[in-house]
Amino acid sequence: MNTQHWISHFETNTRLNQELQLPDCTCDLPEPTRAALARSLAIFQLGESGGGTRLRRYTRSIAALESLQGYQRAVDLFVAEEQSHAALLARTVTHLRGTLLKKQWTNSIFRWLRDLVNLEFNIQVLLTAELIAEVYFGLLSLRCSDPVVQTVAKKLLRDEMGHLSFQRDFLFERLKTLTPAMQRLWRWQFRAIHFATACVVSWDHRDCLQSLNVSAADFRARAVRCWQSFQSRLERRLSEDGAQARQAAESTPGYSRSRSATMQSPVI
Ligand SMILES: [Fe+2]
Ligand SMILES: [Fe+2]
């Protein structure tokens, strides 16, 4: 994994969030839209505001791996970028005259779920939230007329798309060590958890989606397309890497097909 690329990316990009100027205007959205957006964005703000303690603890467990040198530093900077998102969203909720949250049920489930298995699962749950955020901020940037919400949504959409690439780089390093059968199993559970999350979010944020003229079914369909796009890119990389590994093995003196079948070992 090219962790140096991500370290440079986060160092530059997070500074832009801290310096981002928001339009100097008051919110003049109709009252039901304002209230629905404020509540919805407050939930996303809470989700972005974690300190990354568990994620950092997990990353220490893989710090010695050659292919992930520098990953810990990249994760520290990634967490700082998520905190800059929390700060931007807090400014947006205040602009919408909303109330910041300290606790919310979907956020509590999300935090509990992240800690269930291991680092890879923690990243997968984070990634699920980022895939949902891609759809959510994409819709806000296109359909909300408020200039502050639009500015923040556009910036967060760009950043979250970067995060998707960051998580894909990491998962590629880990998943390529699995057998094809384990990779299929991983795909199945990732798809199921992602779809369940899209259902919960489309229900919990239904008032906000309605104010953007988006049905819950449309939101879920968009979420599924984002997941498919992410997953197909990841699988393309895995199959290219598998083909290269097979070619390299076949050109090795003394190679035989029966030995190659035992080369992959599950790590996750
Ligand atoms: Fe974020
Ligand atoms: Fe993110």
PDB file of N, CA and C in Angstrom, residues 55-143:
ATOM      1  N   LEU A  55      -9.908   2.407  16.384  1.00  0.00           N
ATOM      2  CA  LEU A  55      -9.253   2.218  15.090  1.00  0.00           C
ATOM      3  C   LEU A  55      -7.732   2.286  15.245  1.00  0.00           C
ATOM      4  N   ARG A  56      -7.259   3.243  16.039  1.00  0.00           N
ATOM      5  CA  ARG A  56      -5.808   3.370  16.266  1.00  0.00           C
ATOM      6  C   ARG A  56      -5.267   2.137  16.992  1.00  0.00           C
ATOM      7  N   ARG A  57      -6.053   1.636  17.947  1.00  0.00           N
ATOM      8  CA  ARG A  57      -5.612   0.446  18.699  1.00  0.00           C
ATOM      9  C   ARG A  57      -5.472  -0.744  17.745  1.00  0.00           C
ATOM     10  N   TYR A  58      -6.456  -0.894  16.861  1.00  0.00           N
ATOM     11  CA  TYR A  58      -6.412  -1.985  15.896  1.00  0.00           C
ATOM     12  C   TYR A  58      -5.209  -1.855  14.961  1.00  0.00           C
ATOM     13  N   THR A  59      -4.936  -0.631  14.506  1.00  0.00           N
ATOM     14  CA  THR A  59      -3.850  -0.474  13.526  1.00  0.00           C
ATOM     15  C   THR A  59      -2.494  -0.856  14.128  1.00  0.00           C
ATOM     16  N   ARG A  60      -2.379  -0.728  15.446  1.00  0.00           N
ATOM     17  CA  ARG A  60      -1.110  -1.131  16.081  1.00  0.00           C
ATOM     18  C   ARG A  60      -0.861  -2.632  15.878  1.00  0.00           C
ATOM     19  N   SER A  61      -1.960  -3.402  15.737  1.00  0.00           N
ATOM     20  CA  SER A  61      -1.806  -4.856  15.606  1.00  0.00           C
ATOM     21  C   SER A  61      -1.215  -5.262  14.247  1.00  0.00           C
ATOM     22  N   ILE A  62      -1.258  -4.369  13.260  1.00  0.00           N
ATOM     23  CA  ILE A  62      -0.694  -4.742  11.949  1.00  0.00           C
ATOM     24  C   ILE A  62       0.502  -3.842  11.583  1.00  0.00           C
ATOM     25  N   ALA A  63       0.971  -3.073  12.578  1.00  0.00           N
ATOM     26  CA  ALA A  63       2.036  -2.087  12.318  1.00  0.00           C
ATOM     27  C   ALA A  63       3.307  -2.731  11.767  1.00  0.00           C
ATOM     28  N   ALA A  64       3.544  -4.005  12.129  1.00  0.00           N
ATOM     29  CA  ALA A  64       4.808  -4.634  11.719  1.00  0.00           C
ATOM     30  C   ALA A  64       4.773  -5.171  10.283  1.00  0.00           C
ATOM     31  N   LEU A  65       3.599  -5.210   9.673  1.00  0.00           N
ATOM     32  CA  LEU A  65       3.519  -5.778   8.318  1.00  0.00           C
ATOM     33  C   LEU A  65       4.232  -4.901   7.299  1.00  0.00           C
ATOM     34  N   GLU A  66       5.077  -5.548   6.504  1.00  0.00           N
ATOM     35  CA  GLU A  66       5.890  -4.829   5.507  1.00  0.00           C
ATOM     36  C   GLU A  66       5.028  -4.013   4.540  1.00  0.00           C
ATOM     37  N   SER A  67       3.918  -4.642   4.064  1.00  0.00           N
ATOM     38  CA  SER A  67       3.096  -3.982   3.043  1.00  0.00           C
ATOM     39  C   SER A  67       2.298  -2.808   3.595  1.00  0.00           C
ATOM     40  N   LEU A  68       2.269  -2.653   4.932  1.00  0.00           N
ATOM     41  CA  LEU A  68       1.464  -1.581   5.516  1.00  0.00           C
ATOM     42  C   LEU A  68       2.305  -0.619   6.366  1.00  0.00           C
ATOM     43  N   GLN A  69       3.585  -0.502   6.009  1.00  0.00           N
ATOM     44  CA  GLN A  69       4.455   0.450   6.699  1.00  0.00           C
ATOM     45  C   GLN A  69       3.889   1.860   6.502  1.00  0.00           C
ATOM     46  N   GLY A  70       3.747   2.622   7.576  1.00  0.00           N
ATOM     47  CA  GLY A  70       3.222   3.990   7.457  1.00  0.00           C
ATOM     48  C   GLY A  70       1.703   4.053   7.582  1.00  0.00           C
ATOM     49  N   TYR A  71       1.045   2.901   7.656  1.00  0.00           N
ATOM     50  CA  TYR A  71      -0.422   2.900   7.711  1.00  0.00           C
ATOM     51  C   TYR A  71      -0.939   3.580   8.985  1.00  0.00           C
ATOM     52  N   GLN A  72      -0.210   3.363  10.092  1.00  0.00           N
ATOM     53  CA  GLN A  72      -0.635   3.972  11.362  1.00  0.00           C
ATOM     54  C   GLN A  72      -0.680   5.490  11.267  1.00  0.00           C
ATOM     55  N   ARG A  73       0.364   6.048  10.665  1.00  0.00           N
ATOM     56  CA  ARG A  73       0.430   7.508  10.495  1.00  0.00           C
ATOM     57  C   ARG A  73      -0.716   7.981   9.580  1.00  0.00           C
ATOM     58  N   ALA A  74      -0.941   7.223   8.494  1.00  0.00           N
ATOM     59  CA  ALA A  74      -2.023   7.578   7.564  1.00  0.00           C
ATOM     60  C   ALA A  74      -3.375   7.533   8.279  1.00  0.00           C
ATOM     61  N   VAL A  75      -3.570   6.537   9.146  1.00  0.00           N
ATOM     62  CA  VAL A  75      -4.844   6.428   9.880  1.00  0.00           C
ATOM     63  C   VAL A  75      -5.010   7.598  10.858  1.00  0.00           C
ATOM     64  N   ASP A  76      -3.917   8.004  11.525  1.00  0.00           N
ATOM     65  CA  ASP A  76      -3.991   9.169  12.419  1.00  0.00           C
ATOM     66  C   ASP A  76      -4.478  10.394  11.650  1.00  0.00           C
ATOM     67  N   LEU A  77      -3.923  10.586  10.448  1.00  0.00           N
ATOM     68  CA  LEU A  77      -4.304  11.742   9.635  1.00  0.00           C
ATOM     69  C   LEU A  77      -5.725  11.599   9.092  1.00  0.00           C
ATOM     70  N   PHE A  78      -6.105  10.361   8.782  1.00  0.00           N
ATOM     71  CA  PHE A  78      -7.472  10.087   8.330  1.00  0.00           C
ATOM     72  C   PHE A  78      -8.476  10.458   9.436  1.00  0.00           C
ATOM     73  N   VAL A  79      -8.167  10.058  10.669  1.00  0.00           N
ATOM     74  CA  VAL A  79      -9.048  10.376  11.806  1.00  0.00           C
ATOM     75  C   VAL A  79      -9.148  11.897  11.974  1.00  0.00           C
ATOM     76  N   ALA A  80      -8.012  12.588  11.806  1.00  0.00           N
ATOM     77  CA  ALA A  80      -8.020  14.056  11.921  1.00  0.00           C
ATOM     78  C   ALA A  80      -8.913  14.663  10.835  1.00  0.00           C
ATOM     79  N   GLU A  81      -8.885  14.059   9.648  1.00  0.00           N
ATOM     80  CA  GLU A  81      -9.742  14.580   8.569  1.00  0.00           C
ATOM     81  C   GLU A  81     -11.224  14.362   8.901  1.00  0.00           C
ATOM     82  N   GLU A  82     -11.541  13.188   9.473  1.00  0.00           N
ATOM     83  CA  GLU A  82     -12.935  12.955   9.867  1.00  0.00           C
ATOM     84  C   GLU A  82     -13.359  13.969  10.943  1.00  0.00           C
ATOM     85  N   GLN A  83     -12.428  14.319  11.823  1.00  0.00           N
ATOM     86  CA  GLN A  83     -12.772  15.311  12.851  1.00  0.00           C
ATOM     87  C   GLN A  83     -12.984  16.699  12.239  1.00  0.00           C
ATOM     88  N   SER A  84     -12.247  16.976  11.151  1.00  0.00           N
ATOM     89  CA  SER A  84     -12.487  18.262  10.459  1.00  0.00           C
ATOM     90  C   SER A  84     -13.866  18.248   9.797  1.00  0.00           C
ATOM     91  N   HIS A  85     -14.331  17.062   9.387  1.00  0.00           N
ATOM     92  CA  HIS A  85     -15.695  16.946   8.846  1.00  0.00           C
ATOM     93  C   HIS A  85     -16.717  17.229   9.950  1.00  0.00           C
ATOM     94  N   ALA A  86     -16.443  16.672  11.140  1.00  0.00           N
ATOM     95  CA  ALA A  86     -17.353  16.903  12.272  1.00  0.00           C
ATOM     96  C   ALA A  86     -17.457  18.407  12.563  1.00  0.00           C
ATOM     97  N   ALA A  87     -16.319  19.110  12.481  1.00  0.00           N
ATOM     98  CA  ALA A  87     -16.316  20.559  12.748  1.00  0.00           C
ATOM     99  C   ALA A  87     -17.113  21.310  11.674  1.00  0.00           C
ATOM    100  N   LEU A  88     -16.933  20.914  10.412  1.00  0.00           N
ATOM    101  CA  LEU A  88     -17.678  21.565   9.323  1.00  0.00           C
ATOM    102  C   LEU A  88     -19.186  21.304   9.460  1.00  0.00           C
ATOM    103  N   LEU A  89     -19.520  20.059   9.820  1.00  0.00           N
ATOM    104  CA  LEU A  89     -20.941  19.725   9.970  1.00  0.00           C
ATOM    105  C   LEU A  89     -21.545  20.437  11.182  1.00  0.00           C
ATOM    106  N   ALA A  90     -20.744  20.628  12.232  1.00  0.00           N
ATOM    107  CA  ALA A  90     -21.244  21.366  13.413  1.00  0.00           C
ATOM    108  C   ALA A  90     -21.583  22.805  13.006  1.00  0.00           C
ATOM    109  N   ARG A  91     -20.716  23.410  12.178  1.00  0.00           N
ATOM    110  CA  ARG A  91     -20.995  24.782  11.701  1.00  0.00           C
ATOM    111  C   ARG A  91     -22.271  24.795  10.861  1.00  0.00           C
ATOM    112  N   THR A  92     -22.485  23.724  10.078  1.00  0.00           N
ATOM    113  CA  THR A  92     -23.674  23.661   9.212  1.00  0.00           C
ATOM    114  C   THR A  92     -24.947  23.494  10.038  1.00  0.00           C
ATOM    115  N   VAL A  93     -24.883  22.629  11.059  1.00  0.00           N
ATOM    116  CA  VAL A  93     -26.056  22.422  11.926  1.00  0.00           C
ATOM    117  C   VAL A  93     -26.399  23.730  12.649  1.00  0.00           C
ATOM    118  N   THR A  94     -25.377  24.444  13.097  1.00  0.00           N
ATOM    119  CA  THR A  94     -25.607  25.736  13.766  1.00  0.00           C
ATOM    120  C   THR A  94     -26.248  26.721  12.790  1.00  0.00           C
ATOM    121  N   HIS A  95     -25.734  26.737  11.555  1.00  0.00           N
ATOM    122  CA  HIS A  95     -26.311  27.608  10.517  1.00  0.00           C
ATOM    123  C   HIS A  95     -27.798  27.280  10.313  1.00  0.00           C
ATOM    124  N   LEU A  96     -28.135  25.994  10.413  1.00  0.00           N
ATOM    125  CA  LEU A  96     -29.535  25.563  10.221  1.00  0.00           C
ATOM    126  C   LEU A  96     -30.369  25.708  11.506  1.00  0.00           C
ATOM    127  N   ARG A  97     -29.771  26.309  12.517  1.00  0.00           N
ATOM    128  CA  ARG A  97     -30.422  26.520  13.826  1.00  0.00           C
ATOM    129  C   ARG A  97     -30.852  25.184  14.446  1.00  0.00           C
ATOM    130  N   GLY A  98     -30.051  24.162  14.215  1.00  0.00           N
ATOM    131  CA  GLY A  98     -30.328  22.844  14.782  1.00  0.00           C
ATOM    132  C   GLY A  98     -29.562  22.634  16.084  1.00  0.00           C
ATOM    133  N   THR A  99     -29.720  21.447  16.659  1.00  0.00           N
ATOM    134  CA  THR A  99     -29.060  21.104  17.925  1.00  0.00           C
ATOM    135  C   THR A  99     -28.081  19.957  17.689  1.00  0.00           C
ATOM    136  N   LEU A 100     -26.862  20.133  18.172  1.00  0.00           N
ATOM    137  CA  LEU A 100     -25.870  19.055  18.042  1.00  0.00           C
ATOM    138  C   LEU A 100     -26.237  17.922  19.007  1.00  0.00           C
ATOM    139  N   LEU A 101     -25.945  16.690  18.591  1.00  0.00           N
ATOM    140  CA  LEU A 101     -26.326  15.520  19.393  1.00  0.00           C
ATOM    141  C   LEU A 101     -25.131  14.957  20.150  1.00  0.00           C
ATOM    142  N   LYS A 102     -25.421  14.344  21.299  1.00  0.00           N
ATOM    143  CA  LYS A 102     -24.362  13.637  22.041  1.00  0.00           C
ATOM    144  C   LYS A 102     -24.537  12.132  21.876  1.00  0.00           C
ATOM    145  N   LYS A 103     -25.766  11.701  21.593  1.00  0.00           N
ATOM    146  CA  LYS A 103     -26.069  10.275  21.471  1.00  0.00           C
ATOM    147  C   LYS A 103     -27.222  10.098  20.497  1.00  0.00           C
ATOM    148  N   GLN A 104     -27.178   9.018  19.726  1.00  0.00           N
ATOM    149  CA  GLN A 104     -28.286   8.726  18.813  1.00  0.00           C
ATOM    150  C   GLN A 104     -28.222   7.247  18.505  1.00  0.00           C
ATOM    151  N   TRP A 105     -29.384   6.591  18.372  1.00  0.00           N
ATOM    152  CA  TRP A 105     -29.398   5.122  18.356  1.00  0.00           C
ATOM    153  C   TRP A 105     -28.627   4.515  17.168  1.00  0.00           C
ATOM    154  N   THR A 106     -28.748   5.092  15.955  1.00  0.00           N
ATOM    155  CA  THR A 106     -28.025   4.469  14.831  1.00  0.00           C
ATOM    156  C   THR A 106     -26.518   4.611  15.016  1.00  0.00           C
ATOM    157  N   ASN A 107     -26.111   5.750  15.601  1.00  0.00           N
ATOM    158  CA  ASN A 107     -24.685   5.960  15.845  1.00  0.00           C
ATOM    159  C   ASN A 107     -24.156   4.971  16.886  1.00  0.00           C
ATOM    160  N   SER A 108     -24.986   4.683  17.910  1.00  0.00           N
ATOM    161  CA  SER A 108     -24.567   3.725  18.951  1.00  0.00           C
ATOM    162  C   SER A 108     -24.395   2.327  18.349  1.00  0.00           C
ATOM    163  N   ILE A 109     -25.331   1.929  17.457  1.00  0.00           N
ATOM    164  CA  ILE A 109     -25.228   0.607  16.819  1.00  0.00           C
ATOM    165  C   ILE A 109     -23.965   0.549  15.961  1.00  0.00           C
ATOM    166  N   PHE A 110     -23.727   1.631  15.215  1.00  0.00           N
ATOM    167  CA  PHE A 110     -22.563   1.719  14.337  1.00  0.00           C
ATOM    168  C   PHE A 110     -21.259   1.549  15.143  1.00  0.00           C
ATOM    169  N   ARG A 111     -21.175   2.229  16.275  1.00  0.00           N
ATOM    170  CA  ARG A 111     -19.955   2.125  17.104  1.00  0.00           C
ATOM    171  C   ARG A 111     -19.797   0.723  17.691  1.00  0.00           C
ATOM    172  N   TRP A 112     -20.918   0.143  18.098  1.00  0.00           N
ATOM    173  CA  TRP A 112     -20.874  -1.221  18.663  1.00  0.00           C
ATOM    174  C   TRP A 112     -20.415  -2.214  17.591  1.00  0.00           C
ATOM    175  N   LEU A 113     -20.975  -2.060  16.386  1.00  0.00           N
ATOM    176  CA  LEU A 113     -20.673  -2.971  15.282  1.00  0.00           C
ATOM    177  C   LEU A 113     -19.184  -2.914  14.890  1.00  0.00           C
ATOM    178  N   ARG A 114     -18.633  -1.711  14.896  1.00  0.00           N
ATOM    179  CA  ARG A 114     -17.235  -1.537  14.472  1.00  0.00           C
ATOM    180  C   ARG A 114     -16.260  -2.312  15.338  1.00  0.00           C
ATOM    181  N   ASP A 115     -16.652  -2.510  16.601  1.00  0.00           N
ATOM    182  CA  ASP A 115     -15.728  -3.140  17.546  1.00  0.00           C
ATOM    183  C   ASP A 115     -15.918  -4.651  17.652  1.00  0.00           C
ATOM    184  N   LEU A 116     -16.767  -5.208  16.796  1.00  0.00           N
ATOM    185  CA  LEU A 116     -17.151  -6.613  16.962  1.00  0.00           C
ATOM    186  C   LEU A 116     -16.065  -7.628  16.628  1.00  0.00           C
ATOM    187  N   VAL A 117     -15.296  -7.401  15.561  1.00  0.00           N
ATOM    188  CA  VAL A 117     -14.407  -8.469  15.105  1.00  0.00           C
ATOM    189  C   VAL A 117     -12.924  -8.064  15.143  1.00  0.00           C
ATOM    190  N   ASN A 118     -12.494  -7.353  14.122  1.00  0.00           N
ATOM    191  CA  ASN A 118     -11.062  -7.030  14.029  1.00  0.00           C
ATOM    192  C   ASN A 118     -10.869  -5.755  13.206  1.00  0.00           C
ATOM    193  N   LEU A 119      -9.626  -5.434  12.896  1.00  0.00           N
ATOM    194  CA  LEU A 119      -9.350  -4.195  12.153  1.00  0.00           C
ATOM    195  C   LEU A 119     -10.071  -4.182  10.813  1.00  0.00           C
ATOM    196  N   GLU A 120     -10.004  -5.298  10.085  1.00  0.00           N
ATOM    197  CA  GLU A 120     -10.599  -5.346   8.762  1.00  0.00           C
ATOM    198  C   GLU A 120     -12.107  -5.090   8.833  1.00  0.00           C
ATOM    199  N   PHE A 121     -12.751  -5.650   9.873  1.00  0.00           N
ATOM    200  CA  PHE A 121     -14.190  -5.448  10.007  1.00  0.00           C
ATOM    201  C   PHE A 121     -14.490  -4.000  10.418  1.00  0.00           C
ATOM    202  N   ASN A 122     -13.637  -3.454  11.287  1.00  0.00           N
ATOM    203  CA  ASN A 122     -13.788  -2.058  11.700  1.00  0.00           C
ATOM    204  C   ASN A 122     -13.737  -1.149  10.457  1.00  0.00           C
ATOM    205  N   ILE A 123     -12.757  -1.403   9.582  1.00  0.00           N
ATOM    206  CA  ILE A 123     -12.619  -0.610   8.352  1.00  0.00           C
ATOM    207  C   ILE A 123     -13.832  -0.835   7.449  1.00  0.00           C
ATOM    208  N   GLN A 124     -14.298  -2.069   7.389  1.00  0.00           N
ATOM    209  CA  GLN A 124     -15.449  -2.368   6.527  1.00  0.00           C
ATOM    210  C   GLN A 124     -16.707  -1.607   6.986  1.00  0.00           C
ATOM    211  N   VAL A 125     -16.917  -1.539   8.305  1.00  0.00           N
ATOM    212  CA  VAL A 125     -18.093  -0.810   8.815  1.00  0.00           C
ATOM    213  C   VAL A 125     -17.940   0.692   8.540  1.00  0.00           C
ATOM    214  N   LEU A 126     -16.711   1.192   8.741  1.00  0.00           N
ATOM    215  CA  LEU A 126     -16.426   2.600   8.404  1.00  0.00           C
ATOM    216  C   LEU A 126     -16.711   2.859   6.928  1.00  0.00           C
ATOM    217  N   LEU A 127     -16.219   1.957   6.106  1.00  0.00           N
ATOM    218  CA  LEU A 127     -16.390   2.057   4.657  1.00  0.00           C
ATOM    219  C   LEU A 127     -17.871   2.051   4.282  1.00  0.00           C
ATOM    220  N   THR A 128     -18.656   1.219   4.953  1.00  0.00           N
ATOM    221  CA  THR A 128     -20.098   1.170   4.708  1.00  0.00           C
ATOM    222  C   THR A 128     -20.709   2.551   4.945  1.00  0.00           C
ATOM    223  N   ALA A 129     -20.312   3.180   6.053  1.00  0.00           N
ATOM    224  CA  ALA A 129     -20.826   4.524   6.356  1.00  0.00           C
ATOM    225  C   ALA A 129     -20.373   5.522   5.287  1.00  0.00           C
ATOM    226  N   GLU A 130     -19.151   5.338   4.779  1.00  0.00           N
ATOM    227  CA  GLU A 130     -18.639   6.281   3.765  1.00  0.00           C
ATOM    228  C   GLU A 130     -19.337   6.100   2.420  1.00  0.00           C
ATOM    229  N   LEU A 131     -19.709   4.853   2.113  1.00  0.00           N
ATOM    230  CA  LEU A 131     -20.471   4.618   0.875  1.00  0.00           C
ATOM    231  C   LEU A 131     -21.856   5.266   0.972  1.00  0.00           C
ATOM    232  N   ILE A 132     -22.453   5.190   2.168  1.00  0.00           N
ATOM    233  CA  ILE A 132     -23.753   5.838   2.387  1.00  0.00           C
ATOM    234  C   ILE A 132     -23.577   7.367   2.315  1.00  0.00           C
ATOM    235  N   ALA A 133     -22.478   7.858   2.919  1.00  0.00           N
ATOM    236  CA  ALA A 133     -22.208   9.305   2.912  1.00  0.00           C
ATOM    237  C   ALA A 133     -22.019   9.818   1.482  1.00  0.00           C
ATOM    238  N   GLU A 134     -21.436   9.002   0.623  1.00  0.00           N
ATOM    239  CA  GLU A 134     -21.238   9.410  -0.779  1.00  0.00           C
ATOM    240  C   GLU A 134     -22.595   9.738  -1.420  1.00  0.00           C
ATOM    241  N   VAL A 135     -23.585   8.882  -1.180  1.00  0.00           N
ATOM    242  CA  VAL A 135     -24.925   9.102  -1.747  1.00  0.00           C
ATOM    243  C   VAL A 135     -25.572  10.322  -1.086  1.00  0.00           C
ATOM    244  N   TYR A 136     -25.483  10.364   0.231  1.00  0.00           N
ATOM    245  CA  TYR A 136     -26.153  11.418   1.006  1.00  0.00           C
ATOM    246  C   TYR A 136     -25.609  12.813   0.648  1.00  0.00           C
ATOM    247  N   PHE A 137     -24.279  12.974   0.693  1.00  0.00           N
ATOM    248  CA  PHE A 137     -23.721  14.298   0.400  1.00  0.00           C
ATOM    249  C   PHE A 137     -23.855  14.639  -1.086  1.00  0.00           C
ATOM    250  N   GLY A 138     -23.850  13.611  -1.929  1.00  0.00           N
ATOM    251  CA  GLY A 138     -24.083  13.835  -3.364  1.00  0.00           C
ATOM    252  C   GLY A 138     -25.473  14.422  -3.586  1.00  0.00           C
ATOM    253  N   LEU A 139     -26.475  13.859  -2.911  1.00  0.00           N
ATOM    254  CA  LEU A 139     -27.847  14.364  -3.046  1.00  0.00           C
ATOM    255  C   LEU A 139     -27.972  15.777  -2.474  1.00  0.00           C
ATOM    256  N   LEU A 140     -27.349  15.997  -1.307  1.00  0.00           N
ATOM    257  CA  LEU A 140     -27.430  17.333  -0.695  1.00  0.00           C
ATOM    258  C   LEU A 140     -26.795  18.385  -1.606  1.00  0.00           C
ATOM    259  N   SER A 141     -25.640  18.041  -2.192  1.00  0.00           N
ATOM    260  CA  SER A 141     -24.949  19.035  -3.021  1.00  0.00           C
ATOM    261  C   SER A 141     -25.749  19.351  -4.285  1.00  0.00           C
ATOM    262  N   LEU A 142     -26.533  18.390  -4.756  1.00  0.00           N
ATOM    263  CA  LEU A 142     -27.306  18.613  -5.988  1.00  0.00           C
ATOM    264  C   LEU A 142     -28.685  19.219  -5.718  1.00  0.00           C
ATOM    265  N   ARG A 143     -29.276  18.851  -4.589  1.00  0.00           N
ATOM    266  CA  ARG A 143     -30.701  19.176  -4.426  1.00  0.00           C
ATOM    267  C   ARG A 143     -31.034  20.176  -3.327  1.00  0.00           C
TER     268      ARG A 143
END
